[in-house]
PDB file of C-alpha atoms in Angstrom:
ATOM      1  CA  UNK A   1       3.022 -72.115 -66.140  1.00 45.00           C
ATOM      2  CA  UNK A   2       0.714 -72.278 -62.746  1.00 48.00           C
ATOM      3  CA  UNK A   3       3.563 -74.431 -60.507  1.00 47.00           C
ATOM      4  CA  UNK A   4       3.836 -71.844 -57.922  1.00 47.00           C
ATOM      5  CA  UNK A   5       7.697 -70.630 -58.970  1.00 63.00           C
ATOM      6  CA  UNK A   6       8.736 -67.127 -59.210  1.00 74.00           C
ATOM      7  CA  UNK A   7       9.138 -65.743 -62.759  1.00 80.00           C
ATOM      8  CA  UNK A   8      10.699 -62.220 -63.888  1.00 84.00           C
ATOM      9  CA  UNK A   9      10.086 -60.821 -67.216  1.00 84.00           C
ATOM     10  CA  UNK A  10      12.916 -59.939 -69.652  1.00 83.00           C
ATOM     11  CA  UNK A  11      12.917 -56.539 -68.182  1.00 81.00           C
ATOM     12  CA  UNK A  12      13.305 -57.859 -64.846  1.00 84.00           C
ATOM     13  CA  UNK A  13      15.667 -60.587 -65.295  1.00 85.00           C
ATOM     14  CA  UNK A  14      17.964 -58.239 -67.705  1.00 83.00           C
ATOM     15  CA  UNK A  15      17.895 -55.361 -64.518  1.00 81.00           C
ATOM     16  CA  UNK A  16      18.834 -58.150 -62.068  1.00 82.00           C
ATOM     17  CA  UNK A  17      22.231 -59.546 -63.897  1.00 84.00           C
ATOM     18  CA  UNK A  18      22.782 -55.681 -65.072  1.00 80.00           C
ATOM     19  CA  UNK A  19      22.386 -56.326 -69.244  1.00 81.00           C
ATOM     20  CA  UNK A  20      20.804 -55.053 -71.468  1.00 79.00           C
ATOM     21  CA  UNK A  21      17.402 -56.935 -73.016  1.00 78.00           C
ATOM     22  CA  UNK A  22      18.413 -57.068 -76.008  1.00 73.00           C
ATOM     23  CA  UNK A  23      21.645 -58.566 -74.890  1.00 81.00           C
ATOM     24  CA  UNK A  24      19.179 -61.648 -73.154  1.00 84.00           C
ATOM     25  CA  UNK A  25      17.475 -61.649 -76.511  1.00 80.00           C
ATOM     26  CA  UNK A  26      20.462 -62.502 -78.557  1.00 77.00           C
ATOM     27  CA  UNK A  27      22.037 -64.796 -76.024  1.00 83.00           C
ATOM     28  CA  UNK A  28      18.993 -66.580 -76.574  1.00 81.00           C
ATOM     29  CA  UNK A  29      18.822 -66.959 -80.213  1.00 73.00           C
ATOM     30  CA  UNK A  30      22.735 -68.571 -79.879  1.00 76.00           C
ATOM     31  CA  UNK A  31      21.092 -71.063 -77.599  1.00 80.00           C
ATOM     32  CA  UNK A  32      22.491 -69.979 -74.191  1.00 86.00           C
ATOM     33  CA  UNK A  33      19.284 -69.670 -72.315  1.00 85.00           C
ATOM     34  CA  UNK A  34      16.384 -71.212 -72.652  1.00 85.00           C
ATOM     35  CA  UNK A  35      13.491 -69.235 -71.453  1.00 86.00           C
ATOM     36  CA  UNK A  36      10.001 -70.186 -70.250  1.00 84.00           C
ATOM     37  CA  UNK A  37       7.167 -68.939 -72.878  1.00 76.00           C
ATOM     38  CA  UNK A  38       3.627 -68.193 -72.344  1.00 72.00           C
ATOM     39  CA  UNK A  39       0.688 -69.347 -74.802  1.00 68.00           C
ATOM     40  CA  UNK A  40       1.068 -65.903 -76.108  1.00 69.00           C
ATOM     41  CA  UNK A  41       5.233 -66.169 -76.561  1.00 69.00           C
ATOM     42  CA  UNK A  42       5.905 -64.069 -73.572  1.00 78.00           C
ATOM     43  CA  UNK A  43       8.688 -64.650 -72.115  1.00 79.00           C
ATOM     44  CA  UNK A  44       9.617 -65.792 -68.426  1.00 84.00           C
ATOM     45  CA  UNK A  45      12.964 -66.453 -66.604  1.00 88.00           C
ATOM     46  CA  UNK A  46      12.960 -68.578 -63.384  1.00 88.00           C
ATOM     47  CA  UNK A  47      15.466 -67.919 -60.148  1.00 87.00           C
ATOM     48  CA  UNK A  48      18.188 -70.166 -62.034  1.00 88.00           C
ATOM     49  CA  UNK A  49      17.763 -68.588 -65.591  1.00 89.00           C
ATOM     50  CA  UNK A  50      19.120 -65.260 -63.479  1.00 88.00           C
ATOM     51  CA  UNK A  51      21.565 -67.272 -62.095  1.00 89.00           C
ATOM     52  CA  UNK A  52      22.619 -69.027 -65.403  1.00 89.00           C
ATOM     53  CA  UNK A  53      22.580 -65.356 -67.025  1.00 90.00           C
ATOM     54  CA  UNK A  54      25.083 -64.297 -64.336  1.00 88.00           C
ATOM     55  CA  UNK A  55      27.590 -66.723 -65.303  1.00 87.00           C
ATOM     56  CA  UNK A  56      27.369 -65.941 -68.945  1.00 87.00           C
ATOM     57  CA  UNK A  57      27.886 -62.120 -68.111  1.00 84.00           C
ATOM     58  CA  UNK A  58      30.707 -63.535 -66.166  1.00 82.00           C
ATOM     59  CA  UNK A  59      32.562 -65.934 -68.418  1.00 81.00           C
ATOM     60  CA  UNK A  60      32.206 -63.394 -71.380  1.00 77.00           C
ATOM     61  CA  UNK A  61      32.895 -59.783 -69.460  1.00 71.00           C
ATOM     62  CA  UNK A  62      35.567 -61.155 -67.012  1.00 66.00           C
ATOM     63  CA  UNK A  63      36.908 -64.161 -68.174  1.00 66.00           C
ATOM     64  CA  UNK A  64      36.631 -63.204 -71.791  1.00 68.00           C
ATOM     65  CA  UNK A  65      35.148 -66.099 -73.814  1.00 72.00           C
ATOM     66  CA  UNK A  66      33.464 -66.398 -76.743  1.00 70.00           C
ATOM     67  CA  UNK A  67      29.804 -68.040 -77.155  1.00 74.00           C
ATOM     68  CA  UNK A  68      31.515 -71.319 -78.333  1.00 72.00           C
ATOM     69  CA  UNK A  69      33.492 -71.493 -75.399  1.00 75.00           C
ATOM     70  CA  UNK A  70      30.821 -70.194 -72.950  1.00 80.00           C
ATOM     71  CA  UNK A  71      28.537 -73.004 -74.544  1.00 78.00           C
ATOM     72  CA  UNK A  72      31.200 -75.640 -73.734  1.00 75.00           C
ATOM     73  CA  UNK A  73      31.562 -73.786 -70.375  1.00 78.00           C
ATOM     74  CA  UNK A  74      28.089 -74.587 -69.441  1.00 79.00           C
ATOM     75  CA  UNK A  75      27.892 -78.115 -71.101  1.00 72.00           C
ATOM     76  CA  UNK A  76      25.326 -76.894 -73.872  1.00 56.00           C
ATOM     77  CA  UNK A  77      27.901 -77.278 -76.859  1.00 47.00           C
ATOM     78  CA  UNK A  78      26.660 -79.126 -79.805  1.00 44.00           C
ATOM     79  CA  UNK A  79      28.968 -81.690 -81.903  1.00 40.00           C
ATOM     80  CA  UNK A  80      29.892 -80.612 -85.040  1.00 39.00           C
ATOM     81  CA  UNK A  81      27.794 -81.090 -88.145  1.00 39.00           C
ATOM     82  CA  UNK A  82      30.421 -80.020 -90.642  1.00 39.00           C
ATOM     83  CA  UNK A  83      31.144 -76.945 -92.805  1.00 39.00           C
ATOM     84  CA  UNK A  84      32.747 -73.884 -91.194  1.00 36.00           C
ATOM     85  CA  UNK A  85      31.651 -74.886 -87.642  1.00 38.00           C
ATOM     86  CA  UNK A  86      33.211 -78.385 -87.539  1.00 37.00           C
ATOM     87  CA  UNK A  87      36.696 -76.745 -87.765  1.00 40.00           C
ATOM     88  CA  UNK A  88      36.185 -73.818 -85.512  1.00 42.00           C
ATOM     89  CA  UNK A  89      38.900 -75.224 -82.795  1.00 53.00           C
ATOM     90  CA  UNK A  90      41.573 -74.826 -85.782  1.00 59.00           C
ATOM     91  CA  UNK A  91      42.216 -71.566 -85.645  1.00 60.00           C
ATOM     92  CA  UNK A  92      41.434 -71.317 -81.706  1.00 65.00           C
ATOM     93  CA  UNK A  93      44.884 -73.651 -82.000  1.00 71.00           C
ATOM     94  CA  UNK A  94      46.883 -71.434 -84.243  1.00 73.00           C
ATOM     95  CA  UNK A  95      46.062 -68.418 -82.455  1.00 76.00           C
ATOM     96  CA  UNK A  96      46.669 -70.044 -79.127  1.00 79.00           C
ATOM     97  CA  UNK A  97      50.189 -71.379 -80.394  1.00 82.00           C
ATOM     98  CA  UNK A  98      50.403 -67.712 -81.550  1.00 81.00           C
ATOM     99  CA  UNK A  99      50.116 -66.472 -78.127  1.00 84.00           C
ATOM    100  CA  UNK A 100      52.556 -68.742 -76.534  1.00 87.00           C
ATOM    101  CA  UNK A 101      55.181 -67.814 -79.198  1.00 87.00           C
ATOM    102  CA  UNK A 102      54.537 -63.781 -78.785  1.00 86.00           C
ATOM    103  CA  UNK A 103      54.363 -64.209 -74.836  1.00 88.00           C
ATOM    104  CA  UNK A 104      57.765 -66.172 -74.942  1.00 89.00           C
ATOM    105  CA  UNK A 105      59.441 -63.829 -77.019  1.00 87.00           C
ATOM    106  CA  UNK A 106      58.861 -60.987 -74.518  1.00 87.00           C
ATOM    107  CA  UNK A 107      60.158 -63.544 -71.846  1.00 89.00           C
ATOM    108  CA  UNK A 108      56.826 -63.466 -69.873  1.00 90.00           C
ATOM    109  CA  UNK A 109      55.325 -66.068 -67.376  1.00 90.00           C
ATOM    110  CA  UNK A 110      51.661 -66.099 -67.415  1.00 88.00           C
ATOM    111  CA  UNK A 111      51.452 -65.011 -64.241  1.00 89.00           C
ATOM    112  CA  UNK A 112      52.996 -61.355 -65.490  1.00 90.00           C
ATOM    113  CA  UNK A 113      50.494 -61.336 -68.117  1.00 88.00           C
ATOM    114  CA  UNK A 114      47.626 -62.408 -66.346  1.00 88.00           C
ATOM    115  CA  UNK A 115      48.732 -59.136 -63.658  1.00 88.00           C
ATOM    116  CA  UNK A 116      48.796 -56.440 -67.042  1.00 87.00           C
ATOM    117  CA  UNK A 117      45.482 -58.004 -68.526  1.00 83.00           C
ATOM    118  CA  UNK A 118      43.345 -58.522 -65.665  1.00 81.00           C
ATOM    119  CA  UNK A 119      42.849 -62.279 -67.146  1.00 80.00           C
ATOM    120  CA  UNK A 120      43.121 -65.143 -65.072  1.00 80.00           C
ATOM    121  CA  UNK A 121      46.195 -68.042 -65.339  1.00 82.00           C
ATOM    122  CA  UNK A 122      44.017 -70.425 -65.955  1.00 77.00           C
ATOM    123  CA  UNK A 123      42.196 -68.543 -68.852  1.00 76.00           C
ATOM    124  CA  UNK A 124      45.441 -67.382 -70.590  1.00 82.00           C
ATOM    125  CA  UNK A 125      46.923 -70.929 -70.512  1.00 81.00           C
ATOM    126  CA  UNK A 126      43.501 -72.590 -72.035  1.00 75.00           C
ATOM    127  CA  UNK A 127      43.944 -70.091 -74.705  1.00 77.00           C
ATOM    128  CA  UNK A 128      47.435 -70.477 -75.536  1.00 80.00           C
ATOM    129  CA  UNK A 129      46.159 -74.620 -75.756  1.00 75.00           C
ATOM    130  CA  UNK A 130      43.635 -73.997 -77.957  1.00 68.00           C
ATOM    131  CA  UNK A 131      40.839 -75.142 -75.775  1.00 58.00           C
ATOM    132  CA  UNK A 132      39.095 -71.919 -75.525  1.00 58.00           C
ATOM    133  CA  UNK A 133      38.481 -69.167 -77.336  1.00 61.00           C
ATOM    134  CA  UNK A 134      39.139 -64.984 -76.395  1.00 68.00           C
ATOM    135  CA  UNK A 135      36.602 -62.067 -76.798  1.00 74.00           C
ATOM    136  CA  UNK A 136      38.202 -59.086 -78.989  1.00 77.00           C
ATOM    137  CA  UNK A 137      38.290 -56.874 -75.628  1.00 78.00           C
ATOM    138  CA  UNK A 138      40.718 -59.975 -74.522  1.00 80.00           C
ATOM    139  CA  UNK A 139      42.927 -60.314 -77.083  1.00 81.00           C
ATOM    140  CA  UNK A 140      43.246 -56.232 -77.564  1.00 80.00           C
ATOM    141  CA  UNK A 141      44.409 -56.570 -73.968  1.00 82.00           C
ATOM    142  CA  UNK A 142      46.804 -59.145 -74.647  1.00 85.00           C
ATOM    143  CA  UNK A 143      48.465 -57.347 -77.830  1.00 82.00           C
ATOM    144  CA  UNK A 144      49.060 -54.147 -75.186  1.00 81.00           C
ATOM    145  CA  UNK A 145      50.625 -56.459 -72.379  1.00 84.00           C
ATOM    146  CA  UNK A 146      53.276 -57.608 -75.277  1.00 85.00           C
ATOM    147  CA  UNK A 147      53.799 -54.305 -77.119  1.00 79.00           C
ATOM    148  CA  UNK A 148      52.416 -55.518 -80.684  1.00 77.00           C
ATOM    149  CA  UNK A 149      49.516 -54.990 -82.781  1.00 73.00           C
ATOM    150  CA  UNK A 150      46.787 -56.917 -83.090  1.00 73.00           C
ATOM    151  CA  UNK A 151      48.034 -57.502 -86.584  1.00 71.00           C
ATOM    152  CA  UNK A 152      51.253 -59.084 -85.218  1.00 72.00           C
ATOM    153  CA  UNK A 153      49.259 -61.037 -82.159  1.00 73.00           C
ATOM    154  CA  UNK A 154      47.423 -63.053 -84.973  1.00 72.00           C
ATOM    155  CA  UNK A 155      50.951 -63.342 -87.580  1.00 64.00           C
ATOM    156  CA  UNK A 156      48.833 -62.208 -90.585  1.00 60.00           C
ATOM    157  CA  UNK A 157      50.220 -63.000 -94.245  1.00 58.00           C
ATOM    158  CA  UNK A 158      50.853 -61.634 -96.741  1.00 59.00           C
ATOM    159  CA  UNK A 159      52.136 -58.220 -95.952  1.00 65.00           C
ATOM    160  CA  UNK A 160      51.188 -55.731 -98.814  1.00 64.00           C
ATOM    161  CA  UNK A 161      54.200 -54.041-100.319  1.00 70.00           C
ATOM    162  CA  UNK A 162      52.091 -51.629-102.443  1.00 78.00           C
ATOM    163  CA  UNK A 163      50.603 -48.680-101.276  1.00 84.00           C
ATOM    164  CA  UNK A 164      47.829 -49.557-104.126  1.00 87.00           C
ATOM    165  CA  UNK A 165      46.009 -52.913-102.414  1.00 85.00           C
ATOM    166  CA  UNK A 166      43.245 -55.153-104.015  1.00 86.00           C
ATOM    167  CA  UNK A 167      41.320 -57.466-102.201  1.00 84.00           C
ATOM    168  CA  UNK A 168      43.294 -60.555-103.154  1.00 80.00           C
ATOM    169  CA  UNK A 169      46.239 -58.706-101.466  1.00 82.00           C
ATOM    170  CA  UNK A 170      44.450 -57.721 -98.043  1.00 84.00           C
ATOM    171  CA  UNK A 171      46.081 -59.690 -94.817  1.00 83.00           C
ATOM    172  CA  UNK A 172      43.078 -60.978 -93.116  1.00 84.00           C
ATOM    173  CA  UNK A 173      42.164 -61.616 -89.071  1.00 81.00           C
ATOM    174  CA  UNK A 174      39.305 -63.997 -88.637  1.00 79.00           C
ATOM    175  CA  UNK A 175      38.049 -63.053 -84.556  1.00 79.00           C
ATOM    176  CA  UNK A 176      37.006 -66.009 -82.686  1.00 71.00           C
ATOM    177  CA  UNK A 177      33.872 -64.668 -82.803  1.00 74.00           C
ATOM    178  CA  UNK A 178      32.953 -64.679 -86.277  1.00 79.00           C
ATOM    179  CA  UNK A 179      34.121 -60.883 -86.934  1.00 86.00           C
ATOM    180  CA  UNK A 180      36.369 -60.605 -90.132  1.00 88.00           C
ATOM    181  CA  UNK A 181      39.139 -57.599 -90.497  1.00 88.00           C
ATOM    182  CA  UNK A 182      40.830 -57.054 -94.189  1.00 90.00           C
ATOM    183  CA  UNK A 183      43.339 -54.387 -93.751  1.00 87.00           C
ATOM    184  CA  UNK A 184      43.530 -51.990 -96.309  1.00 91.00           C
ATOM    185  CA  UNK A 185      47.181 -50.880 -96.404  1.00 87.00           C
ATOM    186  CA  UNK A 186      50.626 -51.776 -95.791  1.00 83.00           C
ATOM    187  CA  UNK A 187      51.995 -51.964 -92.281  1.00 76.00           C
ATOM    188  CA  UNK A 188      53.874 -49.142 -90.954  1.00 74.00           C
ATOM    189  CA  UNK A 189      51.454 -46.213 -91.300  1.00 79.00           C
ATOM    190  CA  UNK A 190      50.336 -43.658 -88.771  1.00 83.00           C
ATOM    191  CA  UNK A 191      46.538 -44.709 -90.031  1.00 87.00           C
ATOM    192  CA  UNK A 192      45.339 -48.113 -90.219  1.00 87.00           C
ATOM    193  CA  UNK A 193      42.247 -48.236 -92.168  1.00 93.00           C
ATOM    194  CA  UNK A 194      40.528 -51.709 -92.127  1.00 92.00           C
ATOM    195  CA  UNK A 195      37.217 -53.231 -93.231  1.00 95.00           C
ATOM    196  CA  UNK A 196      35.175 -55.226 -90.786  1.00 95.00           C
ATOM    197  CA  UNK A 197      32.738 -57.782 -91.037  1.00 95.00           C
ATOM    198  CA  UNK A 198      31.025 -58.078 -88.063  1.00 93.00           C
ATOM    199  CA  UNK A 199      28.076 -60.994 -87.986  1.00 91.00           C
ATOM    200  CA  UNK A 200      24.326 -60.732 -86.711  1.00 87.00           C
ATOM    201  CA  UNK A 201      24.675 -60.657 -82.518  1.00 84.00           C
ATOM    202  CA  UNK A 202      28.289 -60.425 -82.260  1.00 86.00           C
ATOM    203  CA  UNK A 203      30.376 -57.950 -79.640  1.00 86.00           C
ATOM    204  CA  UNK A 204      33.499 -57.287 -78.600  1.00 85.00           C
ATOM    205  CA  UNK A 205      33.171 -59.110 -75.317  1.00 79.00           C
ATOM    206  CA  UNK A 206      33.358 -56.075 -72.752  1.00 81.00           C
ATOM    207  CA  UNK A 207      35.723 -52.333 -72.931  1.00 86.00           C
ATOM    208  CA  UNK A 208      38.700 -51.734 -74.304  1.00 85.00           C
ATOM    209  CA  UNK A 209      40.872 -49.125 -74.896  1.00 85.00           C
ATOM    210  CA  UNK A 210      44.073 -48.095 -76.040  1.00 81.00           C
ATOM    211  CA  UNK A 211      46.514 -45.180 -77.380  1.00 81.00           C
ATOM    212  CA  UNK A 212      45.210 -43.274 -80.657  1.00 87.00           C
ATOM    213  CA  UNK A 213      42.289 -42.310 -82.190  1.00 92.00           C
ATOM    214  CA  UNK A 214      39.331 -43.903 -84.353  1.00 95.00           C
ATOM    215  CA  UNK A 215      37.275 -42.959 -87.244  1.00 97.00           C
ATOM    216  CA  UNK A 216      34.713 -45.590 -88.316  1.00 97.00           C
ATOM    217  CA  UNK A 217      32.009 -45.356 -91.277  1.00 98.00           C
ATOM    218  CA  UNK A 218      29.371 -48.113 -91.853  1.00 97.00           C
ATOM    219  CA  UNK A 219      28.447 -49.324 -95.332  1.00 97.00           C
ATOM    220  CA  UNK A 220      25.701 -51.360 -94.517  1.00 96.00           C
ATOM    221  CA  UNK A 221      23.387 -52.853 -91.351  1.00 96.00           C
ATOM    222  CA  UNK A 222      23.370 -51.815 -87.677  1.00 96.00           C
ATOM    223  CA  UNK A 223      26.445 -51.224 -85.250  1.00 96.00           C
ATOM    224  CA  UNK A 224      26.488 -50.205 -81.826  1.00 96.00           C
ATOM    225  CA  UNK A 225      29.392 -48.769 -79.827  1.00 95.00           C
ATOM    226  CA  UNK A 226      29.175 -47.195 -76.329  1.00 94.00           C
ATOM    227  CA  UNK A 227      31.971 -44.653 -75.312  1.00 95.00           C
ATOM    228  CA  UNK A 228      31.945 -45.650 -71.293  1.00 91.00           C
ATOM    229  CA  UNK A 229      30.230 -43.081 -69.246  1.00 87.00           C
ATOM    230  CA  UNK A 230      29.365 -41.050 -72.268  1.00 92.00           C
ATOM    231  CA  UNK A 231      26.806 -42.531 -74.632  1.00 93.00           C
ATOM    232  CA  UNK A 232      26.054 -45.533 -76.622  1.00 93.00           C
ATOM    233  CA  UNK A 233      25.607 -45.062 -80.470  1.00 96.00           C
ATOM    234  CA  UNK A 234      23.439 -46.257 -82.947  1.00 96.00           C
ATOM    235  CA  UNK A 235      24.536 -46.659 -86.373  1.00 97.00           C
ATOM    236  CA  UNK A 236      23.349 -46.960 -89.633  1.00 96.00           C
ATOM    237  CA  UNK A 237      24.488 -47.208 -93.436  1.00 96.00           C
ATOM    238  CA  UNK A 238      26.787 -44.017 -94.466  1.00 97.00           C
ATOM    239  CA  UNK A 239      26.845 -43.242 -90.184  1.00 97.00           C
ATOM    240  CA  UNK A 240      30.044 -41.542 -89.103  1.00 98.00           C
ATOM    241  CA  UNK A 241      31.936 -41.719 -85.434  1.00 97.00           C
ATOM    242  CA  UNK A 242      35.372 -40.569 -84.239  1.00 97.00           C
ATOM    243  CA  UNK A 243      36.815 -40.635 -80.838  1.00 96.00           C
ATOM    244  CA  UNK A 244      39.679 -40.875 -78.324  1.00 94.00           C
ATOM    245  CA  UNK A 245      40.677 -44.656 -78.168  1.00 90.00           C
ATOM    246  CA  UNK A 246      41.570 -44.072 -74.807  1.00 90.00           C
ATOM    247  CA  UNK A 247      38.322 -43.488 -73.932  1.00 93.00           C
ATOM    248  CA  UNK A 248      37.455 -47.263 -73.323  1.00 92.00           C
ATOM    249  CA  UNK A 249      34.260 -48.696 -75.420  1.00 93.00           C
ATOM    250  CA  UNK A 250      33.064 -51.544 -76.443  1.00 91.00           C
ATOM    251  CA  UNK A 251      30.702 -52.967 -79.648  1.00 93.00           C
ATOM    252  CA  UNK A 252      28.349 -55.269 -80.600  1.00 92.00           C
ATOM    253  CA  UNK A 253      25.367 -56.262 -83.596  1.00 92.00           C
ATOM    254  CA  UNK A 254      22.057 -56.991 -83.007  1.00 88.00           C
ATOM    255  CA  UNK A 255      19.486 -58.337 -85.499  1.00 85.00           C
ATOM    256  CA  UNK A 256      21.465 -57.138 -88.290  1.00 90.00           C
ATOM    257  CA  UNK A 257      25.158 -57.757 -89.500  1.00 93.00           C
ATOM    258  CA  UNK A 258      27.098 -55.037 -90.315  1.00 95.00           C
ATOM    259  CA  UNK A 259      30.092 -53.899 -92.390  1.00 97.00           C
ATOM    260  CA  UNK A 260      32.108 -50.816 -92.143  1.00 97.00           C
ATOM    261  CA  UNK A 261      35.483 -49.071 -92.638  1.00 97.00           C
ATOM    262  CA  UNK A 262      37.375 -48.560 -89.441  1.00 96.00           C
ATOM    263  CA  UNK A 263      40.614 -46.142 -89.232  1.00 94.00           C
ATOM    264  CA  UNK A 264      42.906 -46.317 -86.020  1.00 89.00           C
ATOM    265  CA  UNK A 265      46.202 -44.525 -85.073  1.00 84.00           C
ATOM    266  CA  UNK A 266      47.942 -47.012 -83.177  1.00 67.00           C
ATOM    267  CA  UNK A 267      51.148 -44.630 -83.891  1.00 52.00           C
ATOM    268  CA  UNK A 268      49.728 -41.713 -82.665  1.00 44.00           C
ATOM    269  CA  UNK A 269      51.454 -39.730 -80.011  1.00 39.00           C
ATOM    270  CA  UNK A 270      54.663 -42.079 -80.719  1.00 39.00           C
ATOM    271  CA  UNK A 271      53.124 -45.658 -80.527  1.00 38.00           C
TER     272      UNK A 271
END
């Protein structure tokens, strides 16, 4: 450790990107960074860990990607060793053909939607190829620059007729990054009540927001969800929240997967 090089603590390095620790913590257990560790496990971050750390806050806040894709990104992806992982690109390609099918149904160019997203050209034409994945902030953004639901962005099937649903019958949405929705009713209502699956360090990949209003209740583990400039909640099995979705917010897990019951409005006011 005595080579004369500058060295921040987590503290340090998480103030100079603007993160949280925790959020340094868990990109290190996916195997983004690799910090420097003292004989006693502290750890250390050199001038281009910062610098590395800056482009992951980059490629995931801005340009939307998901670890996978941030790992290929920065040349650290691993080859496949089977089971779920090996096929993780198949459904990158179903939703990305998805995409291109939605977009040219509302006769948009990819320019037009990368000006109502925020998202670069490049970005939204990897997706729509399947070579890259999109954070749930993304996609949400995507759904609202073509008028549909998240529901129809991903072409779920099949489409409960019953207002009486078991969970053979729920239409499922598996998120790029490793989140699982079941939703609990039939299309069509004012509510949408859903349960979510959301895996140890997960999040949404930056703020969204949208028309309606959200109820949430977690069954088990940890979730976090920050209102922008309000406050940033912590919460635990048979935890409560509700709030304006146009307030834009974000989520994420930490040590702990969590699973909860989520409720929006996407109809409210008329939508």
């Amino acid at each position: 450790m005595d080579d004369g090089s500058i060295r921040f603590s987590i503290g340090e390095a998480a103030r100079a990107v603007g993160i949280a620790p925790q959020t340094v913590r868990a990109w290190e257990v996916i195997g983004l960074i690799h910090p420097l560790r003292s004989e006693r496990g502290t750890r250390y971050y050199r001038k281009e860990d910062i610098e590395k750390l800056k482009q992951i806050k980059q490629l995931r806040t801005i340009q939307g990607l998901n670890f996978a894709a941030i790992k290929k990104e920065l040349g650290t992806a691993q080859a496949p060793t089977g089971g779920a992982e090996s096929d993780f690109s198949a459904p990158q390609r179903r939703i990305g053909e998805r995409l291109r099918q939605v977009r040219i149904q509302s006769r948009k160019t990819l320019k037009e939607v990368a000006e109502l997203t925020n998202l670069s050209v490049s970005f939204l034409s990897s997706l729509e190829h399947g070579y890259t994945g999109a954070s749930v902030a993304s996609l949400r953004s995507i759904a609202e620059a073509y008028g549909v639901s998240v529901r129809d962005l991903f072409g779920t099937e099949p489409e409960p007729s019953s207002p009486h649903v078991t969970p053979s019958e729920r239409p499922v949405i598996h998120w790029p990054n490793g989140a699982r929705y079941e939703e609990l009713a039939p299309k069509g209502l004012i509510l949408e009540p859903t349960f979510v699956y959301v895996p140890r360090n997960v999040d949404s990949g930056g703020f969204y927001s949208h028309a309606g209003e959200e109820f949430l209740y977690v069954l088990s583990g940890v979730f976090f969800l920050e209102l922008m400039e309000q406050k940033t909640y912590r919460l635990e099995a048979q935890h409560s929240l509700c709030f304006i979705s146009t307030t834009p917010h974000r989520w994420w897990t930490e040590d702990e997967e969590a699973e909860l019951i989520w409720v929006d409005t996407p109809n409210y006011l008329g939508r």
